[in-house]
Short mmCIF file of C-alpha atoms in Angstrom, two decimals:
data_model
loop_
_atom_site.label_atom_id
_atom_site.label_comp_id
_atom_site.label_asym_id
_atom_site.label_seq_id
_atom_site.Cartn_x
_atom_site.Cartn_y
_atom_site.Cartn_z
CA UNK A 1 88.85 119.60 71.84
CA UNK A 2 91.94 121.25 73.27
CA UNK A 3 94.41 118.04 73.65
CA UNK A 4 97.99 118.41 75.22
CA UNK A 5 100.05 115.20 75.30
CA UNK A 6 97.26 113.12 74.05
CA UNK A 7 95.05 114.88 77.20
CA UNK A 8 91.89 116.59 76.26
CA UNK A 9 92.30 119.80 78.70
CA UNK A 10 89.07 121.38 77.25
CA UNK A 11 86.59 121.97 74.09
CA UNK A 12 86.06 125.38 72.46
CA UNK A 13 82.48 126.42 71.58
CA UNK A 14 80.91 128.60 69.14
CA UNK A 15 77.55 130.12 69.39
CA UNK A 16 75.98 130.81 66.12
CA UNK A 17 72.39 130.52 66.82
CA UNK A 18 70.97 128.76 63.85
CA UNK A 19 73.36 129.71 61.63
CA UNK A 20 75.32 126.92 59.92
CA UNK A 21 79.13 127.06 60.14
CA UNK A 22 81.79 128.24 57.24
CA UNK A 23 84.22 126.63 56.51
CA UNK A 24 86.13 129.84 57.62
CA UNK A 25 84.58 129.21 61.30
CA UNK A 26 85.73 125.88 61.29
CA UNK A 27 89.24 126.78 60.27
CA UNK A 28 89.19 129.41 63.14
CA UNK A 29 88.06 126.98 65.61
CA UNK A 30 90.83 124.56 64.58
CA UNK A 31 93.27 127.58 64.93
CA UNK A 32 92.05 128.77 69.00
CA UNK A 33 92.06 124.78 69.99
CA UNK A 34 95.76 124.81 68.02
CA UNK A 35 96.99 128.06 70.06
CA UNK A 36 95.02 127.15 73.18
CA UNK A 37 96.83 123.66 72.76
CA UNK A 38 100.28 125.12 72.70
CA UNK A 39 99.94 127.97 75.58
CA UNK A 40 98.59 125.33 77.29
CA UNK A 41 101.71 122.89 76.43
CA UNK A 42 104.24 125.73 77.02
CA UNK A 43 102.99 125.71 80.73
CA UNK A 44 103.06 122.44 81.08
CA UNK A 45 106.68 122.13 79.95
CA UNK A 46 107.48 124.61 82.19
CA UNK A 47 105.71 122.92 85.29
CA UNK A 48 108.11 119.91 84.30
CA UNK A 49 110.96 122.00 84.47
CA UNK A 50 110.23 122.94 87.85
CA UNK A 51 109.46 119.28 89.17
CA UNK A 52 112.90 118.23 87.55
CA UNK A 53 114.67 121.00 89.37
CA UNK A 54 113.11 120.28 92.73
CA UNK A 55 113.31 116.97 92.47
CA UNK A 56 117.56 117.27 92.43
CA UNK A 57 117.35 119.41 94.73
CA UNK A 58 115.57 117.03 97.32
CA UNK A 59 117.30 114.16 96.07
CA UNK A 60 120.93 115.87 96.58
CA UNK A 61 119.25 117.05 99.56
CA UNK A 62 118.10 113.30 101.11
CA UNK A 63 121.70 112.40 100.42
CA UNK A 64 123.40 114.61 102.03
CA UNK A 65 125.10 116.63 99.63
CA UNK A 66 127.60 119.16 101.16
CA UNK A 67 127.53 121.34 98.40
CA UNK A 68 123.78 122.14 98.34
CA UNK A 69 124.23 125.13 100.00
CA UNK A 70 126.27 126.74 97.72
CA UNK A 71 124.25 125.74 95.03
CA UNK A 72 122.89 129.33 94.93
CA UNK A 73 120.89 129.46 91.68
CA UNK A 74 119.57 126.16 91.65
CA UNK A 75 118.10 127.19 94.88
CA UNK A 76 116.77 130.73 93.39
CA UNK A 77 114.97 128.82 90.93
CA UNK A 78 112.85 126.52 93.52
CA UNK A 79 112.54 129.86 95.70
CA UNK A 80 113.88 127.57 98.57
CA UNK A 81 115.30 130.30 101.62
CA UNK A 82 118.27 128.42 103.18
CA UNK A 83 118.10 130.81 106.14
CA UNK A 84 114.41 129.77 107.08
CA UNK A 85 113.03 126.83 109.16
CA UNK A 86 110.95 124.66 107.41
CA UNK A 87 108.39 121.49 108.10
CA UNK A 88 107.50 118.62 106.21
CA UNK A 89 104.00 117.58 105.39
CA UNK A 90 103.69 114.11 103.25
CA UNK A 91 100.28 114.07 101.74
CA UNK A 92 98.99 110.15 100.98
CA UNK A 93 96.21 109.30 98.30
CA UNK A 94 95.32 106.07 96.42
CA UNK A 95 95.16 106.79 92.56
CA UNK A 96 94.72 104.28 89.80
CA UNK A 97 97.33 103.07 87.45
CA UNK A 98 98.04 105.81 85.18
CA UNK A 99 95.71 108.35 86.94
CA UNK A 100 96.86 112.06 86.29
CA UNK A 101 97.69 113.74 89.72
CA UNK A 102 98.52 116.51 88.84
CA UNK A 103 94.99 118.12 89.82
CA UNK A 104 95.97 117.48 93.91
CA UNK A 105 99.09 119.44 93.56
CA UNK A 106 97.48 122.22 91.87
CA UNK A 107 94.82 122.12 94.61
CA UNK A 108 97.15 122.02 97.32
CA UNK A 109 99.62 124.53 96.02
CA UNK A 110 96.61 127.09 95.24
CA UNK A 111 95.67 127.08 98.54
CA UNK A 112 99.23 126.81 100.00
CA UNK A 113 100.49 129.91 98.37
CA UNK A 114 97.26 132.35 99.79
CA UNK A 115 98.66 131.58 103.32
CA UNK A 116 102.20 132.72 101.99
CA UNK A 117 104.06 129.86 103.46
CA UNK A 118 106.16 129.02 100.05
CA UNK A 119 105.30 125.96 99.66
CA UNK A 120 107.62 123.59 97.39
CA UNK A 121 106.00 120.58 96.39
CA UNK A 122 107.83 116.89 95.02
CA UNK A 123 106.53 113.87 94.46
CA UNK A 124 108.72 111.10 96.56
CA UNK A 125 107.69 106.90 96.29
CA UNK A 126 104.31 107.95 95.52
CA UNK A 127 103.00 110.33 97.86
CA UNK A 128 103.38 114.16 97.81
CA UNK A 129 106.04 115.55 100.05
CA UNK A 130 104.85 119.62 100.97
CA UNK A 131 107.75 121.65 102.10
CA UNK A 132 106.82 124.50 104.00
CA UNK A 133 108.12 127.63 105.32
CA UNK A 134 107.40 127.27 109.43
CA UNK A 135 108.87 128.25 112.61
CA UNK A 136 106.15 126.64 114.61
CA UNK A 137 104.73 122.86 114.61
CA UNK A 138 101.35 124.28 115.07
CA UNK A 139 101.22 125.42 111.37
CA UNK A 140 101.73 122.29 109.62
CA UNK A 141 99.16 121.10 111.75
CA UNK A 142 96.71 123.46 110.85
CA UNK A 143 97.93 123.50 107.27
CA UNK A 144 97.52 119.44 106.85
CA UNK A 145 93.61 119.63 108.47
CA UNK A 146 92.61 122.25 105.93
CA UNK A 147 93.90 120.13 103.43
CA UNK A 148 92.76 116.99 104.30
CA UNK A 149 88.85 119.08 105.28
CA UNK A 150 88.65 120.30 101.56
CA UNK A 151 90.47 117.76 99.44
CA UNK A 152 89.88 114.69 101.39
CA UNK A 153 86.74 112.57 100.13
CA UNK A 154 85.37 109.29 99.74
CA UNK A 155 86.69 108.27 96.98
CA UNK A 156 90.19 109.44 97.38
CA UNK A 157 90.88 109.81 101.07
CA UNK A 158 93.78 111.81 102.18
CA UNK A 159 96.51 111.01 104.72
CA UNK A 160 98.71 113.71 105.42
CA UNK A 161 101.92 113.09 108.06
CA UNK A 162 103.41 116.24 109.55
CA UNK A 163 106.85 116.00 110.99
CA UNK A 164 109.11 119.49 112.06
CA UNK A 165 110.01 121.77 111.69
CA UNK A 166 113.95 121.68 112.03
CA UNK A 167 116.53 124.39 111.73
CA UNK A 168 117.17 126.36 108.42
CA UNK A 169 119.28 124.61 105.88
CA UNK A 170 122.50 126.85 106.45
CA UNK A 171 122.84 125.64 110.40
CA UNK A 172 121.61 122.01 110.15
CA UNK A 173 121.86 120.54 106.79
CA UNK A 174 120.64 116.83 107.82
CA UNK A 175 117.37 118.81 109.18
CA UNK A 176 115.37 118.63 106.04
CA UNK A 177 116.40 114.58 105.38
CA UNK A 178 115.42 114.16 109.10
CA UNK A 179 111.82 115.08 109.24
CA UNK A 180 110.96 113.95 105.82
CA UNK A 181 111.72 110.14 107.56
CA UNK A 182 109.77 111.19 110.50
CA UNK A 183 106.30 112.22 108.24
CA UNK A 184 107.02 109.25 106.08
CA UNK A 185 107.24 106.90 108.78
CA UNK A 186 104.04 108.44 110.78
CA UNK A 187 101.95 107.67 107.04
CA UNK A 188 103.61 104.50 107.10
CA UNK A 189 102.57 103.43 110.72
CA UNK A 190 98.97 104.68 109.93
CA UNK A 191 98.24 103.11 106.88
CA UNK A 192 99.87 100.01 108.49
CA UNK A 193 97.32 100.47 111.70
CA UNK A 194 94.50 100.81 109.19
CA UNK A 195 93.89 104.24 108.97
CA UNK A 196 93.51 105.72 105.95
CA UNK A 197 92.72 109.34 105.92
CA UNK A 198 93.18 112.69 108.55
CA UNK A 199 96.18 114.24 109.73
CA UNK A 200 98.66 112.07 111.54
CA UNK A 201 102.04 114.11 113.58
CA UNK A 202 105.38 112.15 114.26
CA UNK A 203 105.16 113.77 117.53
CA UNK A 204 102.30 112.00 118.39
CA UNK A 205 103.53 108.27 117.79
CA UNK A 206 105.16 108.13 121.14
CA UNK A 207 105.16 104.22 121.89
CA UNK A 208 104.75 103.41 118.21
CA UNK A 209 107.72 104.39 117.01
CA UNK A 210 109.67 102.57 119.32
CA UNK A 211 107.47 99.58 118.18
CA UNK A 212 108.33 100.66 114.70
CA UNK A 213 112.23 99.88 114.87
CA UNK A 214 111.77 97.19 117.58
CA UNK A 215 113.68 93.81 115.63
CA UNK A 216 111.82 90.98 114.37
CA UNK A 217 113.89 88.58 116.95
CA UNK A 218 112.31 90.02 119.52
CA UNK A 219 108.98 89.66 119.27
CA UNK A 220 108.49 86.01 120.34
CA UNK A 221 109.76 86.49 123.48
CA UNK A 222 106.69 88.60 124.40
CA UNK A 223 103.92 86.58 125.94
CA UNK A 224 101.58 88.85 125.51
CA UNK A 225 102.16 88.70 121.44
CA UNK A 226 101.68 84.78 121.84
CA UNK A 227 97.94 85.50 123.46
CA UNK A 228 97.43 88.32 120.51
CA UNK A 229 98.57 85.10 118.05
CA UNK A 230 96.17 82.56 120.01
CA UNK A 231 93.04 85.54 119.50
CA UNK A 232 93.73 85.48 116.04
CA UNK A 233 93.98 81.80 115.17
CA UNK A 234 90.65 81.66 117.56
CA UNK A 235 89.01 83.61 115.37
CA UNK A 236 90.18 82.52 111.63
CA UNK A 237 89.17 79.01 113.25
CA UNK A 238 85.55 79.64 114.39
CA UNK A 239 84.99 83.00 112.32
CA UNK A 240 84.26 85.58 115.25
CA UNK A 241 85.88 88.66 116.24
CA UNK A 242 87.50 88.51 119.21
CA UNK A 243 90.44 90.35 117.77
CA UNK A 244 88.45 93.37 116.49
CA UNK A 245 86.92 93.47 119.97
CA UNK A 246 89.84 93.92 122.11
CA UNK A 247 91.48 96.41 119.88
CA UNK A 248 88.40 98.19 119.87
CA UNK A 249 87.83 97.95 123.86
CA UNK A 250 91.60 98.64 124.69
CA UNK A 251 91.55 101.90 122.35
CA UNK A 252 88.58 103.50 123.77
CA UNK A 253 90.56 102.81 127.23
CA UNK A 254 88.34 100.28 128.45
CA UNK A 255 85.10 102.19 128.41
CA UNK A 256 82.60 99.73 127.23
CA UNK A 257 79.66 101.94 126.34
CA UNK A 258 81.73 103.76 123.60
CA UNK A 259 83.75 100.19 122.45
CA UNK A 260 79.84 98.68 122.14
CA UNK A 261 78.94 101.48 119.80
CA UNK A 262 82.32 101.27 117.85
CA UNK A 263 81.63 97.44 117.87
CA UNK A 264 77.50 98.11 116.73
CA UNK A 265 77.18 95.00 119.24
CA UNK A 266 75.03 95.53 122.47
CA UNK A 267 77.01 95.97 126.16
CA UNK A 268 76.60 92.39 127.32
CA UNK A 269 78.00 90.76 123.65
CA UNK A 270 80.74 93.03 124.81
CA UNK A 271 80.98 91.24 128.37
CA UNK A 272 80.83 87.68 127.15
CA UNK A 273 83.56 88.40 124.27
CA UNK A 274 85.66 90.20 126.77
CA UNK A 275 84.87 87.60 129.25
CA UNK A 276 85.88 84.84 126.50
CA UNK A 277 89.13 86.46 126.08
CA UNK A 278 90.17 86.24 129.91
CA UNK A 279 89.75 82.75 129.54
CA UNK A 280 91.86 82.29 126.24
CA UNK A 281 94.57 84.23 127.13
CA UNK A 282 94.23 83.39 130.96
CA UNK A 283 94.75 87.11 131.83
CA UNK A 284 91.94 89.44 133.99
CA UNK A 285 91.36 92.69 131.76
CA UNK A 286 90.85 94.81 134.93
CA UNK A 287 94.08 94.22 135.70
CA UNK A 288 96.11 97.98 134.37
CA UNK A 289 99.44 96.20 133.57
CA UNK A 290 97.65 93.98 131.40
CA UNK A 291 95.44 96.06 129.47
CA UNK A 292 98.62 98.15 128.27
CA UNK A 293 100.72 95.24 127.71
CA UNK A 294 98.32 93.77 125.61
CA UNK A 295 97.53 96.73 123.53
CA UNK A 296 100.96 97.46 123.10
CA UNK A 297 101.60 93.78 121.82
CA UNK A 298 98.13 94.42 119.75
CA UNK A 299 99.52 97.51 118.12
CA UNK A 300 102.98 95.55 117.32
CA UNK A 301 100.87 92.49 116.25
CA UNK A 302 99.53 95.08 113.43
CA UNK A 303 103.16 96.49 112.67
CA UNK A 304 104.40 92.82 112.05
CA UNK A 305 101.56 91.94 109.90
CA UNK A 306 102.81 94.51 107.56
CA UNK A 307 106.49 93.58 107.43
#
Protein backbone atom coordinates (compact mmCIF):
# COMPACT_ATOMS: atom_id res chain seq x y z
CA UNK A 1 0.00 0.00 0.00
CA UNK A 2 0.96 3.59 -0.71
CA UNK A 3 0.18 5.31 2.90
CA UNK A 4 0.63 9.17 3.43
CA UNK A 5 -0.09 10.40 6.97
CA UNK A 6 -1.27 7.08 8.12
CA UNK A 7 -3.80 7.26 4.72
CA UNK A 8 -3.58 4.42 2.34
CA UNK A 9 -3.78 6.60 -1.07
CA UNK A 10 -3.26 3.40 -3.20
CA UNK A 11 -1.57 -0.27 -3.64
CA UNK A 12 1.09 -1.04 -6.27
CA UNK A 13 0.78 -4.29 -8.25
CA UNK A 14 3.04 -6.56 -9.95
CA UNK A 15 2.17 -8.95 -12.63
CA UNK A 16 4.37 -11.91 -12.77
CA UNK A 17 2.19 -14.54 -14.11
CA UNK A 18 3.08 -17.60 -12.16
CA UNK A 19 6.24 -16.68 -11.37
CA UNK A 20 7.07 -16.44 -7.65
CA UNK A 21 8.56 -13.16 -6.38
CA UNK A 22 12.47 -12.34 -5.46
CA UNK A 23 13.29 -11.00 -2.90
CA UNK A 24 14.75 -8.31 -5.31
CA UNK A 25 10.95 -7.69 -6.54
CA UNK A 26 9.86 -7.28 -3.21
CA UNK A 27 12.53 -4.80 -2.33
CA UNK A 28 11.54 -2.86 -5.54
CA UNK A 29 8.00 -2.84 -4.67
CA UNK A 30 8.81 -1.51 -1.19
CA UNK A 31 10.98 1.18 -2.99
CA UNK A 32 7.88 2.58 -5.80
CA UNK A 33 5.23 2.48 -2.65
CA UNK A 34 8.31 4.46 -0.64
CA UNK A 35 8.78 7.11 -3.64
CA UNK A 36 5.11 7.03 -4.62
CA UNK A 37 4.54 7.73 -0.77
CA UNK A 38 6.71 10.78 -0.69
CA UNK A 39 5.69 12.52 -4.22
CA UNK A 40 2.55 11.91 -3.00
CA UNK A 41 3.36 13.62 0.58
CA UNK A 42 5.30 16.49 -1.11
CA UNK A 43 1.91 17.47 -2.76
CA UNK A 44 0.11 17.18 -0.02
CA UNK A 45 2.35 19.50 2.00
CA UNK A 46 2.12 21.79 -0.57
CA UNK A 47 -1.82 21.73 -0.78
CA UNK A 48 -1.47 22.69 3.06
CA UNK A 49 0.57 25.46 2.29
CA UNK A 50 -1.91 26.84 0.10
CA UNK A 51 -4.99 26.33 2.55
CA UNK A 52 -2.79 28.13 5.29
CA UNK A 53 -2.15 31.02 2.99
CA UNK A 54 -5.75 31.44 1.92
CA UNK A 55 -7.03 30.93 4.96
CA UNK A 56 -5.09 34.46 6.33
CA UNK A 57 -5.94 35.88 3.65
CA UNK A 58 -9.83 35.44 4.19
CA UNK A 59 -9.50 35.72 7.74
CA UNK A 60 -7.57 39.27 7.48
CA UNK A 61 -10.02 39.69 4.85
CA UNK A 62 -13.47 38.98 7.16
CA UNK A 63 -11.87 41.42 9.54
CA UNK A 64 -11.35 44.05 7.75
CA UNK A 65 -7.83 44.48 7.43
CA UNK A 66 -6.78 47.78 5.70
CA UNK A 67 -3.63 46.58 4.68
CA UNK A 68 -4.78 43.58 2.57
CA UNK A 69 -4.46 45.33 -0.38
CA UNK A 70 -1.08 46.04 -0.26
CA UNK A 71 -0.30 42.75 0.70
CA UNK A 72 0.91 42.16 -2.89
CA UNK A 73 2.65 38.76 -2.72
CA UNK A 74 0.56 37.13 -0.35
CA UNK A 75 -2.07 37.83 -2.86
CA UNK A 76 0.21 36.50 -5.94
CA UNK A 77 0.46 33.38 -4.18
CA UNK A 78 -3.52 32.66 -3.84
CA UNK A 79 -3.76 34.12 -7.55
CA UNK A 80 -6.52 36.42 -5.98
CA UNK A 81 -6.99 39.68 -8.79
CA UNK A 82 -7.85 42.67 -6.53
CA UNK A 83 -9.09 44.52 -9.63
CA UNK A 84 -11.85 41.83 -10.43
CA UNK A 85 -15.43 41.34 -9.09
CA UNK A 86 -15.97 38.32 -7.43
CA UNK A 87 -19.07 36.07 -5.89
CA UNK A 88 -19.34 33.86 -3.14
CA UNK A 89 -20.66 30.35 -3.30
CA UNK A 90 -20.77 28.38 0.27
CA UNK A 91 -21.03 24.74 -0.51
CA UNK A 92 -22.84 22.64 2.64
CA UNK A 93 -22.32 18.75 3.18
CA UNK A 94 -22.77 16.48 6.25
CA UNK A 95 -19.50 14.37 6.81
CA UNK A 96 -18.73 12.11 9.71
CA UNK A 97 -16.39 12.79 12.51
CA UNK A 98 -13.04 12.58 11.14
CA UNK A 99 -14.17 12.03 7.48
CA UNK A 100 -11.44 13.22 4.92
CA UNK A 101 -12.95 16.04 2.67
CA UNK A 102 -10.61 16.69 0.88
CA UNK A 103 -12.09 14.57 -2.19
CA UNK A 104 -15.15 17.49 -2.57
CA UNK A 105 -12.65 20.19 -2.97
CA UNK A 106 -10.69 18.40 -5.44
CA UNK A 107 -13.98 17.67 -7.26
CA UNK A 108 -15.15 21.04 -7.16
CA UNK A 109 -11.92 22.79 -7.97
CA UNK A 110 -11.37 20.29 -11.08
CA UNK A 111 -14.32 21.31 -12.50
CA UNK A 112 -14.09 24.99 -11.38
CA UNK A 113 -10.84 25.64 -13.06
CA UNK A 114 -12.13 24.14 -16.85
CA UNK A 115 -14.65 27.09 -16.80
CA UNK A 116 -11.60 29.47 -16.01
CA UNK A 117 -13.32 31.34 -13.29
CA UNK A 118 -10.20 31.09 -10.67
CA UNK A 119 -11.70 29.67 -8.21
CA UNK A 120 -10.09 29.97 -4.55
CA UNK A 121 -11.42 27.61 -2.23
CA UNK A 122 -11.34 27.78 2.10
CA UNK A 123 -12.88 25.92 4.40
CA UNK A 124 -14.91 28.42 6.96
CA UNK A 125 -17.11 26.74 10.29
CA UNK A 126 -17.43 23.71 8.34
CA UNK A 127 -18.67 24.28 5.02
CA UNK A 128 -16.66 25.18 1.86
CA UNK A 129 -16.63 28.81 0.95
CA UNK A 130 -15.91 28.99 -3.32
CA UNK A 131 -14.61 32.32 -4.33
CA UNK A 132 -15.12 33.04 -7.78
CA UNK A 133 -14.12 35.33 -10.41
CA UNK A 134 -17.79 36.91 -11.70
CA UNK A 135 -19.18 40.01 -13.02
CA UNK A 136 -22.62 38.59 -13.31
CA UNK A 137 -25.00 36.81 -10.58
CA UNK A 138 -26.10 34.50 -13.25
CA UNK A 139 -22.74 32.56 -13.09
CA UNK A 140 -22.65 31.54 -9.62
CA UNK A 141 -25.94 30.37 -10.25
CA UNK A 142 -25.15 28.26 -12.94
CA UNK A 143 -21.85 27.32 -11.36
CA UNK A 144 -23.61 26.10 -7.86
CA UNK A 145 -26.41 23.78 -10.05
CA UNK A 146 -23.62 22.01 -11.87
CA UNK A 147 -22.15 21.37 -8.74
CA UNK A 148 -24.78 20.40 -6.73
CA UNK A 149 -26.18 18.04 -10.35
CA UNK A 150 -22.81 16.06 -10.28
CA UNK A 151 -21.61 16.00 -6.70
CA UNK A 152 -24.82 16.08 -4.90
CA UNK A 153 -26.15 12.46 -3.86
CA UNK A 154 -27.97 10.59 -1.41
CA UNK A 155 -25.77 10.02 0.87
CA UNK A 156 -24.06 13.32 1.06
CA UNK A 157 -26.46 15.94 -0.19
CA UNK A 158 -25.16 19.25 -1.17
CA UNK A 159 -26.37 22.76 -0.26
CA UNK A 160 -24.72 25.38 -1.99
CA UNK A 161 -25.72 29.37 -1.07
CA UNK A 162 -24.76 31.91 -3.72
CA UNK A 163 -24.55 35.49 -2.66
CA UNK A 164 -22.79 38.49 -5.16
CA UNK A 165 -21.05 39.40 -6.68
CA UNK A 166 -19.72 42.82 -5.21
CA UNK A 167 -17.12 45.22 -6.47
CA UNK A 168 -13.35 44.28 -6.86
CA UNK A 169 -11.33 44.36 -3.72
CA UNK A 170 -9.36 47.68 -4.61
CA UNK A 171 -12.86 49.90 -4.72
CA UNK A 172 -14.90 48.18 -1.95
CA UNK A 173 -12.88 46.32 0.50
CA UNK A 174 -15.95 45.28 2.91
CA UNK A 175 -17.43 43.64 -0.49
CA UNK A 176 -15.91 40.25 -0.09
CA UNK A 177 -16.89 40.09 4.03
CA UNK A 178 -20.38 41.24 2.81
CA UNK A 179 -21.56 38.49 0.60
CA UNK A 180 -19.80 35.75 2.35
CA UNK A 181 -22.64 36.70 5.38
CA UNK A 182 -25.24 36.85 2.78
CA UNK A 183 -24.44 32.94 1.29
CA UNK A 184 -23.87 31.88 4.84
CA UNK A 185 -26.98 33.15 6.08
CA UNK A 186 -29.15 31.84 2.88
CA UNK A 187 -27.49 27.97 3.96
CA UNK A 188 -28.34 28.85 7.32
CA UNK A 189 -32.08 29.78 6.68
CA UNK A 190 -32.39 26.59 4.47
CA UNK A 191 -31.07 24.08 6.54
CA UNK A 192 -33.10 25.79 9.33
CA UNK A 193 -36.44 25.51 6.92
CA UNK A 194 -35.51 21.88 6.37
CA UNK A 195 -33.97 21.81 3.23
CA UNK A 196 -31.08 20.10 2.78
CA UNK A 197 -29.68 20.01 -0.65
CA UNK A 198 -29.94 22.35 -4.23
CA UNK A 199 -28.87 25.73 -4.80
CA UNK A 200 -30.26 28.39 -2.56
CA UNK A 201 -29.47 32.62 -3.70
CA UNK A 202 -29.53 35.43 -0.94
CA UNK A 203 -31.39 37.28 -3.49
CA UNK A 204 -34.09 35.11 -3.32
CA UNK A 205 -34.87 35.20 0.57
CA UNK A 206 -36.86 38.33 0.23
CA UNK A 207 -39.30 38.10 3.37
CA UNK A 208 -36.99 35.64 5.11
CA UNK A 209 -34.36 37.59 5.78
CA UNK A 210 -36.20 40.16 7.35
CA UNK A 211 -37.65 37.25 9.47
CA UNK A 212 -34.08 36.25 9.99
CA UNK A 213 -32.95 39.43 12.10
CA UNK A 214 -36.52 40.09 13.38
CA UNK A 215 -35.81 40.06 17.66
CA UNK A 216 -36.94 37.39 19.81
CA UNK A 217 -39.22 40.11 21.84
CA UNK A 218 -41.20 40.43 19.17
CA UNK A 219 -42.56 37.49 18.29
CA UNK A 220 -45.32 37.08 20.91
CA UNK A 221 -47.00 39.90 19.97
CA UNK A 222 -48.00 38.21 16.67
CA UNK A 223 -51.30 36.44 16.87
CA UNK A 224 -50.87 34.64 14.15
CA UNK A 225 -47.55 32.89 15.82
CA UNK A 226 -49.91 32.08 18.90
CA UNK A 227 -52.39 29.98 16.32
CA UNK A 228 -48.98 28.42 14.64
CA UNK A 229 -48.12 27.51 18.66
CA UNK A 230 -51.84 26.18 19.30
CA UNK A 231 -51.34 23.80 15.69
CA UNK A 232 -48.40 22.49 17.13
CA UNK A 233 -49.36 21.63 20.70
CA UNK A 234 -52.67 20.16 18.77
CA UNK A 235 -50.73 17.93 17.16
CA UNK A 236 -47.86 16.69 19.76
CA UNK A 237 -51.20 16.17 21.89
CA UNK A 238 -53.30 13.91 19.60
CA UNK A 239 -50.33 12.86 17.15
CA UNK A 240 -51.69 14.26 13.68
CA UNK A 241 -50.32 16.63 11.32
CA UNK A 242 -52.03 19.55 11.10
CA UNK A 243 -48.81 21.49 11.09
CA UNK A 244 -47.22 19.65 8.14
CA UNK A 245 -50.50 20.29 6.34
CA UNK A 246 -50.73 23.93 6.38
CA UNK A 247 -47.14 24.47 5.57
CA UNK A 248 -47.57 22.22 2.86
CA UNK A 249 -51.03 23.87 1.56
CA UNK A 250 -49.76 27.54 2.13
CA UNK A 251 -46.43 26.76 0.04
CA UNK A 252 -48.01 25.33 -2.94
CA UNK A 253 -50.20 28.73 -2.71
CA UNK A 254 -53.27 27.16 -1.75
CA UNK A 255 -53.68 24.77 -4.63
CA UNK A 256 -54.98 21.67 -3.07
CA UNK A 257 -54.47 19.12 -5.82
CA UNK A 258 -50.62 19.64 -5.72
CA UNK A 259 -50.58 20.10 -1.49
CA UNK A 260 -52.68 16.46 -1.58
CA UNK A 261 -49.92 14.90 -3.58
CA UNK A 262 -47.10 16.60 -1.48
CA UNK A 263 -49.21 15.43 1.57
CA UNK A 264 -49.73 11.52 -0.22
CA UNK A 265 -53.28 12.11 1.54
CA UNK A 266 -56.44 12.17 -0.79
CA UNK A 267 -58.26 15.87 -1.61
CA UNK A 268 -61.02 15.58 0.96
CA UNK A 269 -58.37 14.49 4.10
CA UNK A 270 -57.05 17.75 2.80
CA UNK A 271 -60.56 19.58 3.30
CA UNK A 272 -61.36 18.22 6.71
CA UNK A 273 -57.65 19.04 8.07
CA UNK A 274 -57.86 22.41 6.49
CA UNK A 275 -61.34 22.68 7.64
CA UNK A 276 -60.09 21.58 11.31
CA UNK A 277 -57.65 24.30 11.29
CA UNK A 278 -60.29 27.19 10.64
CA UNK A 279 -61.83 26.08 13.61
CA UNK A 280 -58.60 25.95 15.89
CA UNK A 281 -57.24 28.99 14.95
CA UNK A 282 -60.75 30.65 14.32
CA UNK A 283 -59.45 32.16 11.00
CA UNK A 284 -61.20 31.38 7.22
CA UNK A 285 -58.17 30.22 4.91
CA UNK A 286 -59.84 31.86 1.84
CA UNK A 287 -59.37 34.84 3.34
CA UNK A 288 -55.71 36.41 1.29
CA UNK A 289 -54.54 38.42 4.36
CA UNK A 290 -54.65 35.41 6.30
CA UNK A 291 -53.09 32.88 4.28
CA UNK A 292 -49.84 35.19 4.08
CA UNK A 293 -49.91 36.15 7.57
CA UNK A 294 -49.98 32.80 8.61
CA UNK A 295 -47.30 31.49 6.42
CA UNK A 296 -45.19 34.21 7.24
CA UNK A 297 -45.67 33.44 11.08
CA UNK A 298 -45.21 29.56 9.87
CA UNK A 299 -41.90 30.33 8.25
CA UNK A 300 -40.76 32.43 11.53
CA UNK A 301 -42.26 29.62 13.72
CA UNK A 302 -39.41 27.40 11.88
CA UNK A 303 -36.64 30.21 12.28
CA UNK A 304 -37.37 30.31 16.14
CA UNK A 305 -37.32 26.65 16.51
CA UNK A 306 -33.76 26.83 15.52
CA UNK A 307 -32.56 29.64 17.76
Amino acid sequence: PIIVDLEIHGYIWIISGGTPLTELDELAISHCATVAALILFKDKALREAQDALRGDFFDRLLRGDNDLIGSYEQLRQINYHIDKPHQVLLAHAPFPPGANRSSLVKDIESRLDIKNLNPLTVWREGDLLILLESESAEVGKQVAQELVTRLSHPAQPLLVGVAGPCEPLRQDADGIRRIYEQAREVVTINLQMGQQEGVVVFDDLGLLHWLYYLPVEQWPENVYLTYIDTLVDYDAKRSTSLMETLEQYLDHGGALVDAAQALDIHRNTLLHRLERIEQLCNIDLRTPTHRLNLHVALKSYRLRQSK
